[in-house]
Structure formats: structure tokens, C-alpha cells
mmCIF file of C-alpha atoms (C1' of nucleotides) in Angstrom:
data_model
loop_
_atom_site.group_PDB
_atom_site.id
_atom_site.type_symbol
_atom_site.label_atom_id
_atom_site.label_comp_id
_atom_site.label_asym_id
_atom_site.label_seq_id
_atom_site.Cartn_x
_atom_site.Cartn_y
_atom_site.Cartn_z
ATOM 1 C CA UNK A 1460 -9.798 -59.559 -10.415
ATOM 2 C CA UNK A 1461 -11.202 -57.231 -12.793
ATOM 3 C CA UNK A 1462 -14.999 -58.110 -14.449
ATOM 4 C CA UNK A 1463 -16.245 -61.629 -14.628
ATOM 5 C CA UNK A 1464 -12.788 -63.529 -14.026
ATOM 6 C CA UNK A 1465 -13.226 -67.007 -14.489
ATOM 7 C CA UNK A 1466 -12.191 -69.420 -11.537
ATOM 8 C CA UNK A 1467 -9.049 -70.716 -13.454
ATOM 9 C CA UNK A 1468 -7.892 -66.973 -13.764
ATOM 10 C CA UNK A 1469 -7.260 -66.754 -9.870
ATOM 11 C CA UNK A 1470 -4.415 -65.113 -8.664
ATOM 12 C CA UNK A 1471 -3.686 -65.288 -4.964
ATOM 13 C CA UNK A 1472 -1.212 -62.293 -5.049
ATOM 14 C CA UNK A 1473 -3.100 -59.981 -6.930
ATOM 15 C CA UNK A 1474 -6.296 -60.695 -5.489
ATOM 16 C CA UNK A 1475 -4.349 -60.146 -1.964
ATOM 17 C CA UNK A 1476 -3.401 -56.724 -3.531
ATOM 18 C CA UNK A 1477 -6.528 -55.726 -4.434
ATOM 19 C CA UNK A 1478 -8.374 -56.954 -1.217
ATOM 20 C CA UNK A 1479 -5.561 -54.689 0.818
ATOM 21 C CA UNK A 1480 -6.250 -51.424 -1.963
ATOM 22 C CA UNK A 1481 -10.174 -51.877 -0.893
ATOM 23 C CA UNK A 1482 -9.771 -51.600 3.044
ATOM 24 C CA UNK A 1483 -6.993 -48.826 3.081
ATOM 25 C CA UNK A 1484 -9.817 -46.839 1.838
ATOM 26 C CA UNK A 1485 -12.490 -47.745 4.154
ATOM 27 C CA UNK A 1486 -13.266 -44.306 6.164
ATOM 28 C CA UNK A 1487 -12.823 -43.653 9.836
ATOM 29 C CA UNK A 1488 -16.255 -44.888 11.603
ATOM 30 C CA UNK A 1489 -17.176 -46.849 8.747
ATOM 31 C CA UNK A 1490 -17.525 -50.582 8.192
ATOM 32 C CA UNK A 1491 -17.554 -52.680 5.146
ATOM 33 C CA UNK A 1492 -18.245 -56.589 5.072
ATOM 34 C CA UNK A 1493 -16.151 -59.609 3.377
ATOM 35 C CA UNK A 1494 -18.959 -60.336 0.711
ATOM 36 C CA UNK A 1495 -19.218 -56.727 -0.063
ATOM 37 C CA UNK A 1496 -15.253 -56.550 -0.693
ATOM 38 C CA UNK A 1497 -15.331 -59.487 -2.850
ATOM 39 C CA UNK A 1498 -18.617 -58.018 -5.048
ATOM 40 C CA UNK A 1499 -16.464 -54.914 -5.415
ATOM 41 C CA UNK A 1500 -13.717 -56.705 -6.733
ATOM 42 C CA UNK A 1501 -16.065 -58.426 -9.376
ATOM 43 C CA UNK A 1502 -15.402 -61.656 -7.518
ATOM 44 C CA UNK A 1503 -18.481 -62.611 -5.774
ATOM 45 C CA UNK A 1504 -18.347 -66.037 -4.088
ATOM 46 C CA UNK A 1505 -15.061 -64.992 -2.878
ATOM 47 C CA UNK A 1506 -15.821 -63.566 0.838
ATOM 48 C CA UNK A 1507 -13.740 -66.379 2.206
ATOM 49 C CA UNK A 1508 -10.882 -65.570 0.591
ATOM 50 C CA UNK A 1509 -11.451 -62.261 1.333
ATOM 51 C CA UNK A 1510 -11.024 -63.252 5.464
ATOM 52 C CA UNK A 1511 -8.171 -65.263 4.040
ATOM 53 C CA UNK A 1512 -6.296 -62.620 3.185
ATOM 54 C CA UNK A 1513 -6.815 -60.308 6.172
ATOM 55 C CA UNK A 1514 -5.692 -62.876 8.162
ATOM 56 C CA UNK A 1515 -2.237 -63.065 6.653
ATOM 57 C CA UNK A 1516 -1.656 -59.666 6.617
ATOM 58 C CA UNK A 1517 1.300 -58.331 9.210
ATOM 59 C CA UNK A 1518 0.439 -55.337 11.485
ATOM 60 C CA UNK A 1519 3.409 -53.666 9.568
ATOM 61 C CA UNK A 1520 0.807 -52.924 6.578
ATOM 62 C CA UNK A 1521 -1.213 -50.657 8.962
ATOM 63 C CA UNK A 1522 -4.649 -51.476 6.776
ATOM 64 C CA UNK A 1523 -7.582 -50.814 8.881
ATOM 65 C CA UNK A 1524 -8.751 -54.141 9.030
ATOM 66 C CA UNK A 1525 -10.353 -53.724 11.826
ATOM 67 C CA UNK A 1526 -13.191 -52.426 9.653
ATOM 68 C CA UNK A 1527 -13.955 -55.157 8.075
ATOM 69 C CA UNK A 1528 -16.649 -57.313 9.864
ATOM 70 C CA UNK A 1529 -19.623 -60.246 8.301
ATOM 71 C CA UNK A 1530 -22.385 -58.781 6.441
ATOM 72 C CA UNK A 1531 -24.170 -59.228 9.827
ATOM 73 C CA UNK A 1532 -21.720 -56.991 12.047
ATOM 74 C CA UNK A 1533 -20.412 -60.006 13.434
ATOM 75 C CA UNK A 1534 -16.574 -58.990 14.634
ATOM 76 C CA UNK A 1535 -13.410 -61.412 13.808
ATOM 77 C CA UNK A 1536 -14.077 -64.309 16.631
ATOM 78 C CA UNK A 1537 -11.142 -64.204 19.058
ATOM 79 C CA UNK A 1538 -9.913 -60.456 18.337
ATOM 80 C CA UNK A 1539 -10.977 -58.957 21.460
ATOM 81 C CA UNK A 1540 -9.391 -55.305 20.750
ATOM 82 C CA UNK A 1541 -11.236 -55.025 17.423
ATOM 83 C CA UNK A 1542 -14.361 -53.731 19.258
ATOM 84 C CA UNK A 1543 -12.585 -51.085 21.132
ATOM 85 C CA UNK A 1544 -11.269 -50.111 18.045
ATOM 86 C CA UNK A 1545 -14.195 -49.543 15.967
ATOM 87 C CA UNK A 1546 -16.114 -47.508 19.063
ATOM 88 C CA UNK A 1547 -13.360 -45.357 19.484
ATOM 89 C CA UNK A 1548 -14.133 -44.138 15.704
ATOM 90 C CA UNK A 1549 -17.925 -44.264 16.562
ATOM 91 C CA UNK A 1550 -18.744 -46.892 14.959
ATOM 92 C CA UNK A 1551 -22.625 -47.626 16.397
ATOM 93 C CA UNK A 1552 -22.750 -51.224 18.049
ATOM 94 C CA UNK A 1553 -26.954 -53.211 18.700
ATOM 95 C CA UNK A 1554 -27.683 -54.675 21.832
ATOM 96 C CA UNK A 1555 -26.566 -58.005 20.708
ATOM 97 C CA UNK A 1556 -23.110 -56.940 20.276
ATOM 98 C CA UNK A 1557 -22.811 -56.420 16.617
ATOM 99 C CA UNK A 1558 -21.972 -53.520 14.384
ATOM 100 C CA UNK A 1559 -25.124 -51.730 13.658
ATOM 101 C CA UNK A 1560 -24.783 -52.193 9.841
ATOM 102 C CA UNK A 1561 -27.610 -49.604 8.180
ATOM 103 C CA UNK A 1562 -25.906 -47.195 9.955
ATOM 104 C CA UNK A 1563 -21.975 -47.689 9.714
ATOM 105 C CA UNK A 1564 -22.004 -49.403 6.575
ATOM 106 C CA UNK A 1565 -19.473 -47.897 3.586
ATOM 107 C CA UNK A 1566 -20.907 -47.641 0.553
ATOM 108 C CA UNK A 1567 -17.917 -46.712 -2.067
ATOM 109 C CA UNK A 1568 -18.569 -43.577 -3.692
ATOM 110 C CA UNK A 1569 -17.079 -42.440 -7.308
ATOM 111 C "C1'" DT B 71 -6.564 -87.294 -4.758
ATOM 112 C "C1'" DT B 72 -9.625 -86.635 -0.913
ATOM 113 C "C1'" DT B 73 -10.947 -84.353 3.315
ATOM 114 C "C1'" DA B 74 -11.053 -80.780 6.460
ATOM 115 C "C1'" DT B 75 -11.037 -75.938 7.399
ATOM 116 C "C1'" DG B 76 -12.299 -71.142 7.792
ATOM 117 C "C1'" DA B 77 -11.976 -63.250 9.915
ATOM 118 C "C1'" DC B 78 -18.365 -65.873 4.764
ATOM 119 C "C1'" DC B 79 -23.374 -65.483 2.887
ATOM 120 C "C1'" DT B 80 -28.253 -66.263 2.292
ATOM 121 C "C1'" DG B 81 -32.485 -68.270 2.781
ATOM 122 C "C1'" DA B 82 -35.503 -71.122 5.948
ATOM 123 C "C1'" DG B 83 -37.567 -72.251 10.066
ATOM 124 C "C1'" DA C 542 -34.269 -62.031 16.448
ATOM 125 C "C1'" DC C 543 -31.567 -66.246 16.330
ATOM 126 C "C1'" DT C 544 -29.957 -70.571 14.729
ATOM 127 C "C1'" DC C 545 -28.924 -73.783 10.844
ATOM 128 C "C1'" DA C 546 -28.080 -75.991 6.694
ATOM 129 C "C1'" DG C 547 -26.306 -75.701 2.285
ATOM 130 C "C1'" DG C 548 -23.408 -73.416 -0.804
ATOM 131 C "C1'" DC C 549 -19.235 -71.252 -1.415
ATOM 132 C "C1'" DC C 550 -13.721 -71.774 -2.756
ATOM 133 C "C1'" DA C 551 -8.713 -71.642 -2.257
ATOM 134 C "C1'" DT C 552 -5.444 -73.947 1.094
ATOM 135 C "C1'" DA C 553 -3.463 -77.051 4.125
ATOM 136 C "C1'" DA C 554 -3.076 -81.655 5.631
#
DNA sequence: TTTATGACCTGAG
DNA sequence: ACTCAGGCCATAA
């Protein structure tokens, strides 16, 4: 999904690939959100598909996916261990149960 | 082909 | 601070 591909240019499987490369490198206590994948990935409009993707993937890929939240530090609706999860890294939660963003948000460096 | 469906996002109110 | 509508886009039905 390199620079400015055009809708027609999709590939499901690639863009899978690449979606999976991003969150293996998310650090420990660190969150990044769906739109933010997708921007890095030169696909922006593709958040969706970005949830899509996590979705399929089998436990047996061990990708921290519990990392990934909405750009409001809303966690995935019905996974009830993801929030355990993310405090036992220290990832900071608000009062209204989301992921305190300006602080756990990853930034890619490099 | 058309409609419905999300692990989404942003701007308004 | 919270909800909502409108926009988003590949997939499944």
C-alpha cells in the first residue's frame, strides 16, 4: 500500500501484511489507533479495513493487537480481557473508561 | 446488482 | 464531555 495507491490497486493480502508488520511493532504500554495505522500505510480512508483485518487474525500470530484501540481510546466492543491487558503494560486509562490517548499514544519513530 | 455491516473518523451540536 | 450524522470502503448476503 505504498504512496497514493489508487482504490483499484487494493490488495486484501498485502494490505493484511502490512497492517500485521505495523502492530508487531507497537511498544509495550503504547497504543496506536485504526486511522493512524491506515495513514501510516499511505492508505487513509482505510481504518475500517484496518479493524477488518485484526479481526481475522488467529491468536497463533501473537501480534499485539490488543494495542490497537479508536482514535478516541475506545477498546474493541465485546473483548473484555483487552483492558486487563493494556493496564498490565501501564497503559493510562480516563475516568470514562478509555485509553488516555496524549499520553499512551505511539508515535513511529525513524 | 443492491443492501447491509462493521475492532472507524471527524466535525457539529 | 458526549452523542450523532455523514462519510468512509471492502465484504458478505
Amino acid at each position: 500500500m505504498r504512496h497514493g495507491r489508487a482504490k483499484a490497486d487494493y490488495d486484501a493480502e498485502r494490505f493484511a501484511e502490512e497492517v500485521c508488520d505495523v502492530v508487531s511493532r507497537i511498544p509495550r504500554g503504547r497504543v496506536i489507533s485504526y486511522g493512524t495505522i491506515a495513514r501510516l500505510l499511505c492508505a487513509p480512508g482505510y481504518a475500517r479495513r484496518v479493524g477488518g483485518v485484526l479481526k481475522s487474525v488467529p491468536e497463533t500470530a501473537h501480534l499485539p493487537c490488543h494495542r490497537v484501540v479508536s482514535a478516541a481510546g475506545r477498546l474493541v466492543p465485546g473483548w473484555e480481557a483487552q483492558r486487563r491487558l493494556l493496564e498490565t503494560e501501564g497503559v493510562p486509562f480516563l475516568d470514562n473508561g478509555c485509553v488516555d490517548m496524549r499520553r499512551a499514544i505511539w508515535e513511529e519513530v525513524r
